[in-house]
Tab-separated table of C-alpha atoms in Angstrom:
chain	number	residue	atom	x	y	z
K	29	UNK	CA	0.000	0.000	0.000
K	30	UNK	CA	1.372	3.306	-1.015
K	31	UNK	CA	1.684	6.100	1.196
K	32	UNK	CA	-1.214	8.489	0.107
K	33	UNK	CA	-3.298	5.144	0.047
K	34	UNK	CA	-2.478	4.412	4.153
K	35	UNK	CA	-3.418	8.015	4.682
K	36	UNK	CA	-6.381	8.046	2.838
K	37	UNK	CA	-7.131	4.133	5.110
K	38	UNK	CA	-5.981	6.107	8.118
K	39	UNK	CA	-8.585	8.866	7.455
K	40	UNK	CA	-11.469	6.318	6.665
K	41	UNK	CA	-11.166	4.412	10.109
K	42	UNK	CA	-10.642	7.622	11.396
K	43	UNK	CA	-14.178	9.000	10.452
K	44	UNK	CA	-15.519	5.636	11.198
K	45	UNK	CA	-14.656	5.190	14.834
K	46	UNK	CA	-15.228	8.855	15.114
K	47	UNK	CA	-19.044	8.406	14.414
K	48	UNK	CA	-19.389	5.180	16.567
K	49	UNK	CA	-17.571	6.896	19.454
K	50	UNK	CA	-20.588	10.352	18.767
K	51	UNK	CA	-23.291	7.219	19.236
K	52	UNK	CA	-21.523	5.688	22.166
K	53	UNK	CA	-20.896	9.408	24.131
K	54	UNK	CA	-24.913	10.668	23.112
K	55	UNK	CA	-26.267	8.535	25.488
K	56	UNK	CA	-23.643	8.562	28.573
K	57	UNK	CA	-25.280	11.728	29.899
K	58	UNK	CA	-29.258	10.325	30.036
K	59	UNK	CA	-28.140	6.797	31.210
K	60	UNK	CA	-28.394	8.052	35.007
K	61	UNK	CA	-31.755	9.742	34.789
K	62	UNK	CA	-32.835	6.348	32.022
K	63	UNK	CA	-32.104	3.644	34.556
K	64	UNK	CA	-33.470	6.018	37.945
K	65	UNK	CA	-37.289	6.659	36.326
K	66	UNK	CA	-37.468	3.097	34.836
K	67	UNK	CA	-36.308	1.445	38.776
K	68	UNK	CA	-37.824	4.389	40.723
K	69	UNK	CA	-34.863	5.129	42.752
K	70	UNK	CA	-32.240	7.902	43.276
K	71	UNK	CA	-29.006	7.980	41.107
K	72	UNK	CA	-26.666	7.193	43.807
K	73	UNK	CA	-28.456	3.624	43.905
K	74	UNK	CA	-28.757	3.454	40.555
K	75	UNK	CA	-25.238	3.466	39.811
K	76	UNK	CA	-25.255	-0.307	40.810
K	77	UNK	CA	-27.899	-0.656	38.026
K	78	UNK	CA	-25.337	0.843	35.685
K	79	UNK	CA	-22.500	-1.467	36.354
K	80	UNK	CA	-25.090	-4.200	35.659
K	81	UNK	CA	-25.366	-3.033	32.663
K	82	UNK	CA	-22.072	-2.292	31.426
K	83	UNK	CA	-20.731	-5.476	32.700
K	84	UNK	CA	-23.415	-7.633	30.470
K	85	UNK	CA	-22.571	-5.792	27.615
K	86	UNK	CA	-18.409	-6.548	28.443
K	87	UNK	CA	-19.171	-10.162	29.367
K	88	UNK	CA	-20.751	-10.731	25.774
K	89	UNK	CA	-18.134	-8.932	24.365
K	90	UNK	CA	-15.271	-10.713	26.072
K	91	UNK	CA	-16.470	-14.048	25.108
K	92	UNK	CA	-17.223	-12.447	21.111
K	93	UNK	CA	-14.095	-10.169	20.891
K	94	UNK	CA	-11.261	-13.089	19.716
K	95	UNK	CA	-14.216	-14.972	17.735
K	96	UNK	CA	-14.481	-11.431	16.007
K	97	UNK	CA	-10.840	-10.463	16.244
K	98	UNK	CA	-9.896	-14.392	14.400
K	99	UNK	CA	-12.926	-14.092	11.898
K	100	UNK	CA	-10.906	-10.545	10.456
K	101	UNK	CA	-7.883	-12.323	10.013
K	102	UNK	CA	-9.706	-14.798	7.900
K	103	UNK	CA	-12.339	-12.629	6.466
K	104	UNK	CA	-10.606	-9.293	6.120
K	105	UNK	CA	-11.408	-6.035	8.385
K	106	UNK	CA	-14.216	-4.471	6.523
K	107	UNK	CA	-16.887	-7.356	6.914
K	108	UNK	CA	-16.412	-7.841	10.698
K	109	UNK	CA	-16.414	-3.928	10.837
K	110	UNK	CA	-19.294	-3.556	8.872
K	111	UNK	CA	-21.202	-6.270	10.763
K	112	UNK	CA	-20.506	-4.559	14.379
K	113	UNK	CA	-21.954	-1.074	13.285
K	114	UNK	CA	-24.938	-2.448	12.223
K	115	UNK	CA	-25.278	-4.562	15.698
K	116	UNK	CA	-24.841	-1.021	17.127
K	117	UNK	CA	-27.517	0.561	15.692
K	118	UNK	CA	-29.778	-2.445	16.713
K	119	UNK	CA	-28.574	-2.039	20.294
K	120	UNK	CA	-29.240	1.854	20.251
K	121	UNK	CA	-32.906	1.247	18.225
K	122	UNK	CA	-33.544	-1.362	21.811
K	123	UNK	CA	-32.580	0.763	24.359
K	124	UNK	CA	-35.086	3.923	22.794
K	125	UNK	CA	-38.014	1.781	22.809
K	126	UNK	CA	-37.110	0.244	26.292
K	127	UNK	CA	-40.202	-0.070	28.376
K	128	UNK	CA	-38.511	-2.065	31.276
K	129	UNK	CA	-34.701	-2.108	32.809
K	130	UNK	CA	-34.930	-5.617	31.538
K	131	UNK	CA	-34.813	-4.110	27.423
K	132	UNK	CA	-31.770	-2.436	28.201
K	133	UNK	CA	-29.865	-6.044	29.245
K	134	UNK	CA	-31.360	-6.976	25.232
K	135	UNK	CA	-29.721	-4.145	23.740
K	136	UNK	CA	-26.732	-4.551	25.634
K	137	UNK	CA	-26.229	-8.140	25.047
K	138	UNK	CA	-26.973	-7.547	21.041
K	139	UNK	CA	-23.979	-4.278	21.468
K	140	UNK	CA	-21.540	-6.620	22.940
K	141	UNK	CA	-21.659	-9.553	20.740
K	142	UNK	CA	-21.045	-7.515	17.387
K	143	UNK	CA	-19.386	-4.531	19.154
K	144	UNK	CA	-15.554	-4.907	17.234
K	145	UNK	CA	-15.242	-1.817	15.770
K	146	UNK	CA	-12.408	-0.751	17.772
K	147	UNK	CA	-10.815	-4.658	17.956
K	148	UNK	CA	-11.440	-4.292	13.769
K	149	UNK	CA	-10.114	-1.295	13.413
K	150	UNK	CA	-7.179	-1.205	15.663
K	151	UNK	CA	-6.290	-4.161	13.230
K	152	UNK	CA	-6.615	-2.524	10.505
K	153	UNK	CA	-4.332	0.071	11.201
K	154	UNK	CA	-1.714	-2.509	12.433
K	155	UNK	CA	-2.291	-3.951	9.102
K	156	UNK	CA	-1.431	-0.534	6.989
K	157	UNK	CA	1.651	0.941	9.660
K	158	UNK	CA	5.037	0.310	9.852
K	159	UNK	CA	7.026	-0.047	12.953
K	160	UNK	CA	8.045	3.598	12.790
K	161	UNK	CA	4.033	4.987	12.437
K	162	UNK	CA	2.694	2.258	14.759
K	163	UNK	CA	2.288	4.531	17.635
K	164	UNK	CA	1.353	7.531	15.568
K	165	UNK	CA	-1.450	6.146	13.873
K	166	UNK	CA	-2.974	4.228	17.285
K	167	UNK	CA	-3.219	7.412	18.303
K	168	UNK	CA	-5.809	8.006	15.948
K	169	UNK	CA	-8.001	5.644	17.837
K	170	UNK	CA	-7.876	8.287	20.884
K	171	UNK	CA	-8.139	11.230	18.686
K	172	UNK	CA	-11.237	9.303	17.183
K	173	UNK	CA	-12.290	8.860	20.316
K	174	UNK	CA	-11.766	12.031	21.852
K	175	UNK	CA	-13.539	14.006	19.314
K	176	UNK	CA	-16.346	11.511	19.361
K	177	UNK	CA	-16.445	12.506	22.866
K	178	UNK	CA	-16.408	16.420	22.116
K	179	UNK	CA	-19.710	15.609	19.927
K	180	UNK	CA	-21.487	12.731	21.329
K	181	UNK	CA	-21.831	14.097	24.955
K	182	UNK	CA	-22.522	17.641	23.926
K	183	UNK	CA	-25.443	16.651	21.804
K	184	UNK	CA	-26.784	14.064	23.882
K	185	UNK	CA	-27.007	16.555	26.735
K	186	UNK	CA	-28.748	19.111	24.896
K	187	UNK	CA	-30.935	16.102	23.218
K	188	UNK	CA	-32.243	15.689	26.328
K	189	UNK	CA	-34.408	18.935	26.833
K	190	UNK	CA	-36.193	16.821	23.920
K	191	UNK	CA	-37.152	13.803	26.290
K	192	UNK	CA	-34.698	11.383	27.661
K	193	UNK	CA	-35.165	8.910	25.247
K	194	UNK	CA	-34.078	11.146	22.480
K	195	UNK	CA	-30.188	10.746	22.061
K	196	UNK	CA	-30.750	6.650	22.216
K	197	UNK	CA	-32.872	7.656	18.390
K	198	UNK	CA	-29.948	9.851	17.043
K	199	UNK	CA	-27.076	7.303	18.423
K	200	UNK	CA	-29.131	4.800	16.129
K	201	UNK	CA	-29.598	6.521	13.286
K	202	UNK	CA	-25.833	7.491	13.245
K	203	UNK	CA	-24.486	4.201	13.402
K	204	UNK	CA	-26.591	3.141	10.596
K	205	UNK	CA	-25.148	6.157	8.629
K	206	UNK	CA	-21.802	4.573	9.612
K	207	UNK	CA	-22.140	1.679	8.624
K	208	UNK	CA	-23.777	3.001	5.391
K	209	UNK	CA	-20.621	5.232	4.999
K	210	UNK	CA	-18.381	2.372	5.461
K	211	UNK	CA	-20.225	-0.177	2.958
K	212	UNK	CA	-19.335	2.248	0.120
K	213	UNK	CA	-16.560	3.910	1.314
K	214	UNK	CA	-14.061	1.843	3.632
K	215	UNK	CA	-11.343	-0.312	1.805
K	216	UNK	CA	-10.165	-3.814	3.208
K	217	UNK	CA	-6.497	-3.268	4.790
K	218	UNK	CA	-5.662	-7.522	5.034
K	219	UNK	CA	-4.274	-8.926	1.357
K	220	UNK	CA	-5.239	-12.138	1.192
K	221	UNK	CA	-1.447	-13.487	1.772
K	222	UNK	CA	-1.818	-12.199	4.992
K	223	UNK	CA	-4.962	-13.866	6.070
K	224	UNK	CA	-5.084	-17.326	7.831
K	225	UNK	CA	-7.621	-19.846	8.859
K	226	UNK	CA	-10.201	-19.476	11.594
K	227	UNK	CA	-9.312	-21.970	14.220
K	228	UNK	CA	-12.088	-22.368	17.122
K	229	UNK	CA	-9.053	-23.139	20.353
K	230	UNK	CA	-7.183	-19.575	19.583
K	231	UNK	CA	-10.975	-17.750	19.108
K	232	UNK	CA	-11.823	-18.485	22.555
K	233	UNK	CA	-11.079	-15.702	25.276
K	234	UNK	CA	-9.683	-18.041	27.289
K	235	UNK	CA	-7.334	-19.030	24.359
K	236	UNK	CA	-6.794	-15.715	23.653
K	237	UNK	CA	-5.535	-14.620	27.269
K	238	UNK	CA	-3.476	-17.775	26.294
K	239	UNK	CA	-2.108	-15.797	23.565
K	240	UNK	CA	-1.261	-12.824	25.476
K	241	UNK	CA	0.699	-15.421	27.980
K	242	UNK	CA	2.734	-17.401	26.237
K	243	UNK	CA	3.676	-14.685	23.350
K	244	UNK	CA	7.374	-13.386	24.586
K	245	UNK	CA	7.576	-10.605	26.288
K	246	UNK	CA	4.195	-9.830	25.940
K	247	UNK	CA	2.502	-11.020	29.632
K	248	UNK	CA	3.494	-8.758	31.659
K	249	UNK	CA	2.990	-5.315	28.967
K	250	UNK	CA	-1.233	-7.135	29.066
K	251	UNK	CA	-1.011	-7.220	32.864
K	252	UNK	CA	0.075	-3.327	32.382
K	253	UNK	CA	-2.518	-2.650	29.943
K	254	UNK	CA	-5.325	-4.631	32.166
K	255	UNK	CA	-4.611	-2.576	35.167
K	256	UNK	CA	-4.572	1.081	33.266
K	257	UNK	CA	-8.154	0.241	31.554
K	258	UNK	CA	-9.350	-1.161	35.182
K	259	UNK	CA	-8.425	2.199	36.915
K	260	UNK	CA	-9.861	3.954	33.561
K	261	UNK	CA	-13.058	2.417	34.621
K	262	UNK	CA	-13.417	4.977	37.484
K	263	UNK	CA	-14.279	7.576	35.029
K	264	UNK	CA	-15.822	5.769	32.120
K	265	UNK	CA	-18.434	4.067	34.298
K	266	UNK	CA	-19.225	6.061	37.195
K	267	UNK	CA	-18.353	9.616	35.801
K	268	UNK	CA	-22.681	10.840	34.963
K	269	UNK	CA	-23.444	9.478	38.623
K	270	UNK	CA	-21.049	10.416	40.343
K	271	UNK	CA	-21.137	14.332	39.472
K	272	UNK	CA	-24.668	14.399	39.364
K	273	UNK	CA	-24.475	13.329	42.785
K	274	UNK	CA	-22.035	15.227	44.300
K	275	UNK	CA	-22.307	18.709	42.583
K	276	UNK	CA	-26.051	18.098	41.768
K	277	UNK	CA	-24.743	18.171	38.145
K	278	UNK	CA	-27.512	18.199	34.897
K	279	UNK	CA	-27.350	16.308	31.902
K	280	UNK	CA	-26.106	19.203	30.040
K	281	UNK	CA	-23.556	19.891	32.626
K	282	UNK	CA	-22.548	16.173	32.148
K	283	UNK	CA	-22.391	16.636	28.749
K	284	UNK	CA	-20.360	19.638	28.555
K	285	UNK	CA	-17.651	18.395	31.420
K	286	UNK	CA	-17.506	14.897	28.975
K	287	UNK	CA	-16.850	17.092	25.722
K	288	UNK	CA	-14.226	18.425	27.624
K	289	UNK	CA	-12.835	15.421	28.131
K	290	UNK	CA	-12.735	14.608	24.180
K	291	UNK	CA	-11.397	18.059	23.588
K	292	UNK	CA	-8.129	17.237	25.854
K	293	UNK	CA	-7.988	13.676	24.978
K	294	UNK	CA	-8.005	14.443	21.047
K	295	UNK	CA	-5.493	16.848	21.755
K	296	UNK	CA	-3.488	14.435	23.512
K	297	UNK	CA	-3.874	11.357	21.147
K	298	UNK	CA	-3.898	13.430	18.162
K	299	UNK	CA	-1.832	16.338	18.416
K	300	UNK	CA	0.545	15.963	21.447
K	301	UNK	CA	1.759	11.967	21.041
K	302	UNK	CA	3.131	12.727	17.932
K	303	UNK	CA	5.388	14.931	19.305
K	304	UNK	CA	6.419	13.545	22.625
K	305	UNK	CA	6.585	9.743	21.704
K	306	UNK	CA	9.347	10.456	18.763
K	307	UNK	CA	11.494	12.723	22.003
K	308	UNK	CA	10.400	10.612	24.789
K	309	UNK	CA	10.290	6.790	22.884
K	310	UNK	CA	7.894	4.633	24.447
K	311	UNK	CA	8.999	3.646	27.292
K	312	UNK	CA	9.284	6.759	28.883
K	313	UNK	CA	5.949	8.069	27.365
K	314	UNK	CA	4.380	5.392	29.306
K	315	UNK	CA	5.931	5.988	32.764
K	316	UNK	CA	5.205	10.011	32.108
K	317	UNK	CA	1.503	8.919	31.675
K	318	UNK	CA	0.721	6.785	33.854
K	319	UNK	CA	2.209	9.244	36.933
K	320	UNK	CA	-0.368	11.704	34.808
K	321	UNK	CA	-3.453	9.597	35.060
K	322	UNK	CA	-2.386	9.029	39.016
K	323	UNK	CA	-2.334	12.721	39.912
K	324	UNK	CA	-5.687	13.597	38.041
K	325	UNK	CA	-6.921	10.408	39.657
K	326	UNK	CA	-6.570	11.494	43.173
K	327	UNK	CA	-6.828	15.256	43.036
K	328	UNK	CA	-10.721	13.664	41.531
K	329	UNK	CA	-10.776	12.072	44.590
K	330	UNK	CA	-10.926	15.331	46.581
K	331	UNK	CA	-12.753	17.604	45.083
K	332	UNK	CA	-15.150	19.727	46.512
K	333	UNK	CA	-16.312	22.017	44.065
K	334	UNK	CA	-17.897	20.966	40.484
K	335	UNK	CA	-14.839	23.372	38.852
K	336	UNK	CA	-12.330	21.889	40.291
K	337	UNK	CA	-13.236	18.476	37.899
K	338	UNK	CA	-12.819	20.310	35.260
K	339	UNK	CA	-9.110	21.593	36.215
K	340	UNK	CA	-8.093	18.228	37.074
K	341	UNK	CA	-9.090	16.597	33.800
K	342	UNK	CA	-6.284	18.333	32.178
K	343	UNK	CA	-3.457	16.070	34.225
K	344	UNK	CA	-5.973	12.725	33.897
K	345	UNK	CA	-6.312	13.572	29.896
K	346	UNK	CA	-2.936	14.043	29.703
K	347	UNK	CA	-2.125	10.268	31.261
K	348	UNK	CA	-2.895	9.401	27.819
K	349	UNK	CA	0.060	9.518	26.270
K	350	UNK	CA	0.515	5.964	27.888
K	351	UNK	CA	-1.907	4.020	25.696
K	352	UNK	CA	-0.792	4.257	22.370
K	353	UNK	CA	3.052	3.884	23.687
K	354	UNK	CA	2.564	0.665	25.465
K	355	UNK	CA	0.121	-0.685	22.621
K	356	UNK	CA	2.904	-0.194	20.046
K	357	UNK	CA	5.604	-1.519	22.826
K	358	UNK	CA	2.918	-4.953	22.647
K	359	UNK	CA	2.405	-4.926	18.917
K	360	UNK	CA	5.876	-4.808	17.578
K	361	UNK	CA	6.310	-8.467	19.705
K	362	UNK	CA	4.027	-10.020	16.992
K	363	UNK	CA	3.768	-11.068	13.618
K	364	UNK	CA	1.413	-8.823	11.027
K	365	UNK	CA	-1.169	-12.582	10.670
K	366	UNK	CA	-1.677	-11.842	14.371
K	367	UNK	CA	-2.279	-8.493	14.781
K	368	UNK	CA	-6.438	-9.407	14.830
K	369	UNK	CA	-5.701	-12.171	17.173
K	370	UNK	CA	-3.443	-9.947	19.352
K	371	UNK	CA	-6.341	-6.788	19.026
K	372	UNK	CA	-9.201	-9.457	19.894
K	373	UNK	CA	-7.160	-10.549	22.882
K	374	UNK	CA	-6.057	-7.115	24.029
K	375	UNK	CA	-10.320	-6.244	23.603
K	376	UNK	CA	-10.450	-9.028	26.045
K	377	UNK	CA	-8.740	-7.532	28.416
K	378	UNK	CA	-10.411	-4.625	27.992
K	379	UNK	CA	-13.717	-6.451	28.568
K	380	UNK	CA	-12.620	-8.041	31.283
K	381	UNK	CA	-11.886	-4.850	32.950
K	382	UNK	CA	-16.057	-3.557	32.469
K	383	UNK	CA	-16.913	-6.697	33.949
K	384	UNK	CA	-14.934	-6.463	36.775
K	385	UNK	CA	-14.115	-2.462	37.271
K	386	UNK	CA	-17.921	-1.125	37.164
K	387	UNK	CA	-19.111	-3.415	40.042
K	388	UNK	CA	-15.895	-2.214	41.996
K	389	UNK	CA	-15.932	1.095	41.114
K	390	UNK	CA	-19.993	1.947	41.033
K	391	UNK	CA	-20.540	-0.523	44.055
K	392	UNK	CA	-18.083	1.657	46.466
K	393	UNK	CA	-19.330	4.830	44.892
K	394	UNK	CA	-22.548	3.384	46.191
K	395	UNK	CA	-21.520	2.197	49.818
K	396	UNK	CA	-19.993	5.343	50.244
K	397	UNK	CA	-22.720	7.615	49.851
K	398	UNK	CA	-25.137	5.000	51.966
K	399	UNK	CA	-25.660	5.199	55.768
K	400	UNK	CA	-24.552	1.474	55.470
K	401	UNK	CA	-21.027	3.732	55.315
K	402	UNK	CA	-18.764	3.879	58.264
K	403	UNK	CA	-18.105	7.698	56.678
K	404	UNK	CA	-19.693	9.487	53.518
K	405	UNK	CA	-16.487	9.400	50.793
K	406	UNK	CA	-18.283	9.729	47.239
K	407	UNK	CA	-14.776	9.951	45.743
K	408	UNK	CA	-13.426	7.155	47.325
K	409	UNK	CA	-13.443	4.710	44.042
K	410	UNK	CA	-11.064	7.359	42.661
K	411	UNK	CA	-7.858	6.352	45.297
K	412	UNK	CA	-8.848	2.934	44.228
K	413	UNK	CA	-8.236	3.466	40.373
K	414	UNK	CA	-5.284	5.399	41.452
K	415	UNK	CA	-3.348	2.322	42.821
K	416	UNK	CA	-4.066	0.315	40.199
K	417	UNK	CA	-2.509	2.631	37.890
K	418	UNK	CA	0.853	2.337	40.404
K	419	UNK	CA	0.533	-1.003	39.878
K	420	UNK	CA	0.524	-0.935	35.873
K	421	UNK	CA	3.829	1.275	35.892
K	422	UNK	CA	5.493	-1.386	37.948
K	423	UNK	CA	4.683	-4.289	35.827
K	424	UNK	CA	5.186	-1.900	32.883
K	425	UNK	CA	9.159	-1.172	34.436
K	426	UNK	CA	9.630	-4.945	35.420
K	427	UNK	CA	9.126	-6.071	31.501
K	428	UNK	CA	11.028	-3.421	30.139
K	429	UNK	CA	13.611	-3.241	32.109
K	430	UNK	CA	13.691	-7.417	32.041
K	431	UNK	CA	14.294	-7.207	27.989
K	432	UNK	CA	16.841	-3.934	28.121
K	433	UNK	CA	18.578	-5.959	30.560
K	434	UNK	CA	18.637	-9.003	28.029
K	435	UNK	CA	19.583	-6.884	25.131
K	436	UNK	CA	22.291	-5.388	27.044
K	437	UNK	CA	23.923	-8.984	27.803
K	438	UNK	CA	23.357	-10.030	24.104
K	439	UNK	CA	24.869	-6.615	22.870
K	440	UNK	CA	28.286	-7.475	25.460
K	441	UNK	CA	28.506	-11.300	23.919
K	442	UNK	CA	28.643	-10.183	20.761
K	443	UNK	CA	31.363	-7.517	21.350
K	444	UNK	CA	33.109	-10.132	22.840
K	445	UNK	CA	33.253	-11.936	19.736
């Protein structure tokens, strides 16, 4: 593929994570107020109700994720892609027309089996980089996603002056435009000498976590990557209730503070990585990050005043010059047949962290503001996500410094010679 061609690719996936990240971030801001008139209880209860929810969408998609992630290196990216949209706009159509909590489990459940398009297209752009762009271009992911979440949030808030049901109709109707735009428009990134049968034993998630262990040098990077998106889930899944709560925040509000949060994190993943990742490398892009997400962690922890979240978002957003160093650092260990079955495995991970981080993080967001509560700490869930990031630098400095360490011996042998 020629260079102008893996621009124009990079563009395409660009535009079509970007709308699928606008359907995703429409609906964050309603889901509080959704799940609290449909159960008839206040949203610091209904929190738990919300990790329910994300957690049956992640355990769908942690079993699905390698069976999708194998079926592109078989199949090609744009089919699985193309397939996953559409199951989006089916989960979005379910969860408008929900008459009971119980729909919303439906939609959920239909989201997370077909829900690849970041697996898909993280593949494809493995598939069109080269070891030097690797980094750059997953950064496009985050810039995708941050602008998605400049959008998405921003409209859904103001959607819902129209009724609360309202941005779950325009997240539908723009995945189906997505996947519309990339039925004509998006070309396949695997040749056909670089595809390889589907085998059942390395599409299972099991398998797959499999993968991640017994690849070299590879373990210990997933553990690092596990932990960050675990800590991450602090903010993705308890963010709406947990400002609403405390600063008696309103959808809009909610909105706006989220489309903040895609404003920094494009300009992060889009704009800044590409210039500190060449200086820094990735190593040291990942340490600098992760001490990032850490500080805007805890100062979360403590705030007092609905401001101050906004002010601290810039040192959390800024943490994210660690994911697209350390998902490079993983992918250059593999061989271009595997980067779907390393993407699906990596997604499982990621899965694995919604099914586990939500009931962690909502649940003690929950206990804390009961009277069950030996003291009232609503940001207490925040500390939490703060060690685990600790954690991920220290399995993140045990690997690398492991392999420098190896190189270095292998360098002195053969100056010996």
């Amino acid at each position: 593929m020629s260079t102008s061609s893996r621009q124009a690719a990079i563009r395409f996936i660009f535009i079509t994570l970007l709308i699928d990240v606008m359907g995703w971030g429409l609906i964050i801001p309603v889901m509080p107020d959704l799940i609290s008139s449909l159960k008839g209880i206040p949203v610091n209860e209904a929190s738990s109700y919300g990790a329910l929810l994300l957690t049956a969408y992640a355990v769908t998609q942690f079993l699905f994720a390698p069976v999708i992630g194998n079926l592109s290196d078989k199949y090609g990216r744009r089919p699985v892609l193309l397939s996953s949209l559409l199951g989006f706009g089916i989960d979005y159509l379910f969860l408008a027309l929900a008459p009971t909590y119980g729909w919303l489990f439906v939609g959920r459940i239909i989201a997370g089996i077909t829900g690849a398009s970041f697996t898909t297209g993280a593949a494809y752009i493995a598939d069109i980089s080269t070891p030097d762009t690797r980094a750059k271009n997953f950064g496009v992911i985050g810039a995708a996603f941050g602008l998605g979440f400049i959008i998405g949030p921003l409209l859904g808030g103001l959607l819902a002056e129209l009724g609360v049901r309202a941005p779950f109709y325009a997240a539908a109707i723009l995945c189906l435009l997505n996947w519309l735009y990339g039925y004509f428009i998006l070309p396949e990134s695997l040749s056909k000498a670089n595809r390889r049968p589907f085998e059942w034993k390395r599409a299972n998630p099991f398998g797959s976590l499999k993968f991640l262990r017994t690849t070299k040098g590879i373990g210990g990077l997933a553990i690092s990557y596990f932990l960050i998106y675990l800590a991450a889930q602090a903010v993705q899944g308890n963010w709406s209730f947990f400002t609403i709560y405390q600063f008696h925040w309103s959808e809009r509000m909610v909105g706006i503070s989220l489309g903040v949060v895609g404003v920094l994190v494009g300009l992060v993943q889009g704009g800044l990585t590409r210039v500190v990742n060449p200086r820094l490398g990735n190593e040291k892009s990942i340490y600098a990050g992760l001490l990032l997400y850490v500080t805007g962690l805890v100062l979360f922890a403590f705030a007092t005043k609905g401001w101050m979240m906004f002010a601290f978002l810039v040192p959390y957003c800024l943490g994210g010059i660690a994911g697209p160093a350390l998902q490079a650092t993983i992918a250059k260990h593999v061989a271009p047949n595997q980067q779907g079955e390393l993407q699906g495995a990596l997604t499982s991970l990621m899965s694995l962290t919604t099914i586990i981080g939500p009931a962690m993080m909502n649940n003690l967001f929950t206990y804390f503001t009961s009277a069950k509560a030996p003291f009232i700490f609503p940001g207490i869930f925040f500390l939490l996500a703060a060690f685990f990031m600790l954690l991920s630098i220290f399995f993140a400095y045990s690997v690398m410094r492991k392999e420098r360490n190896a190189a270095g011996t292998v360098a002195n042998k053969t100056g010996d010679h």
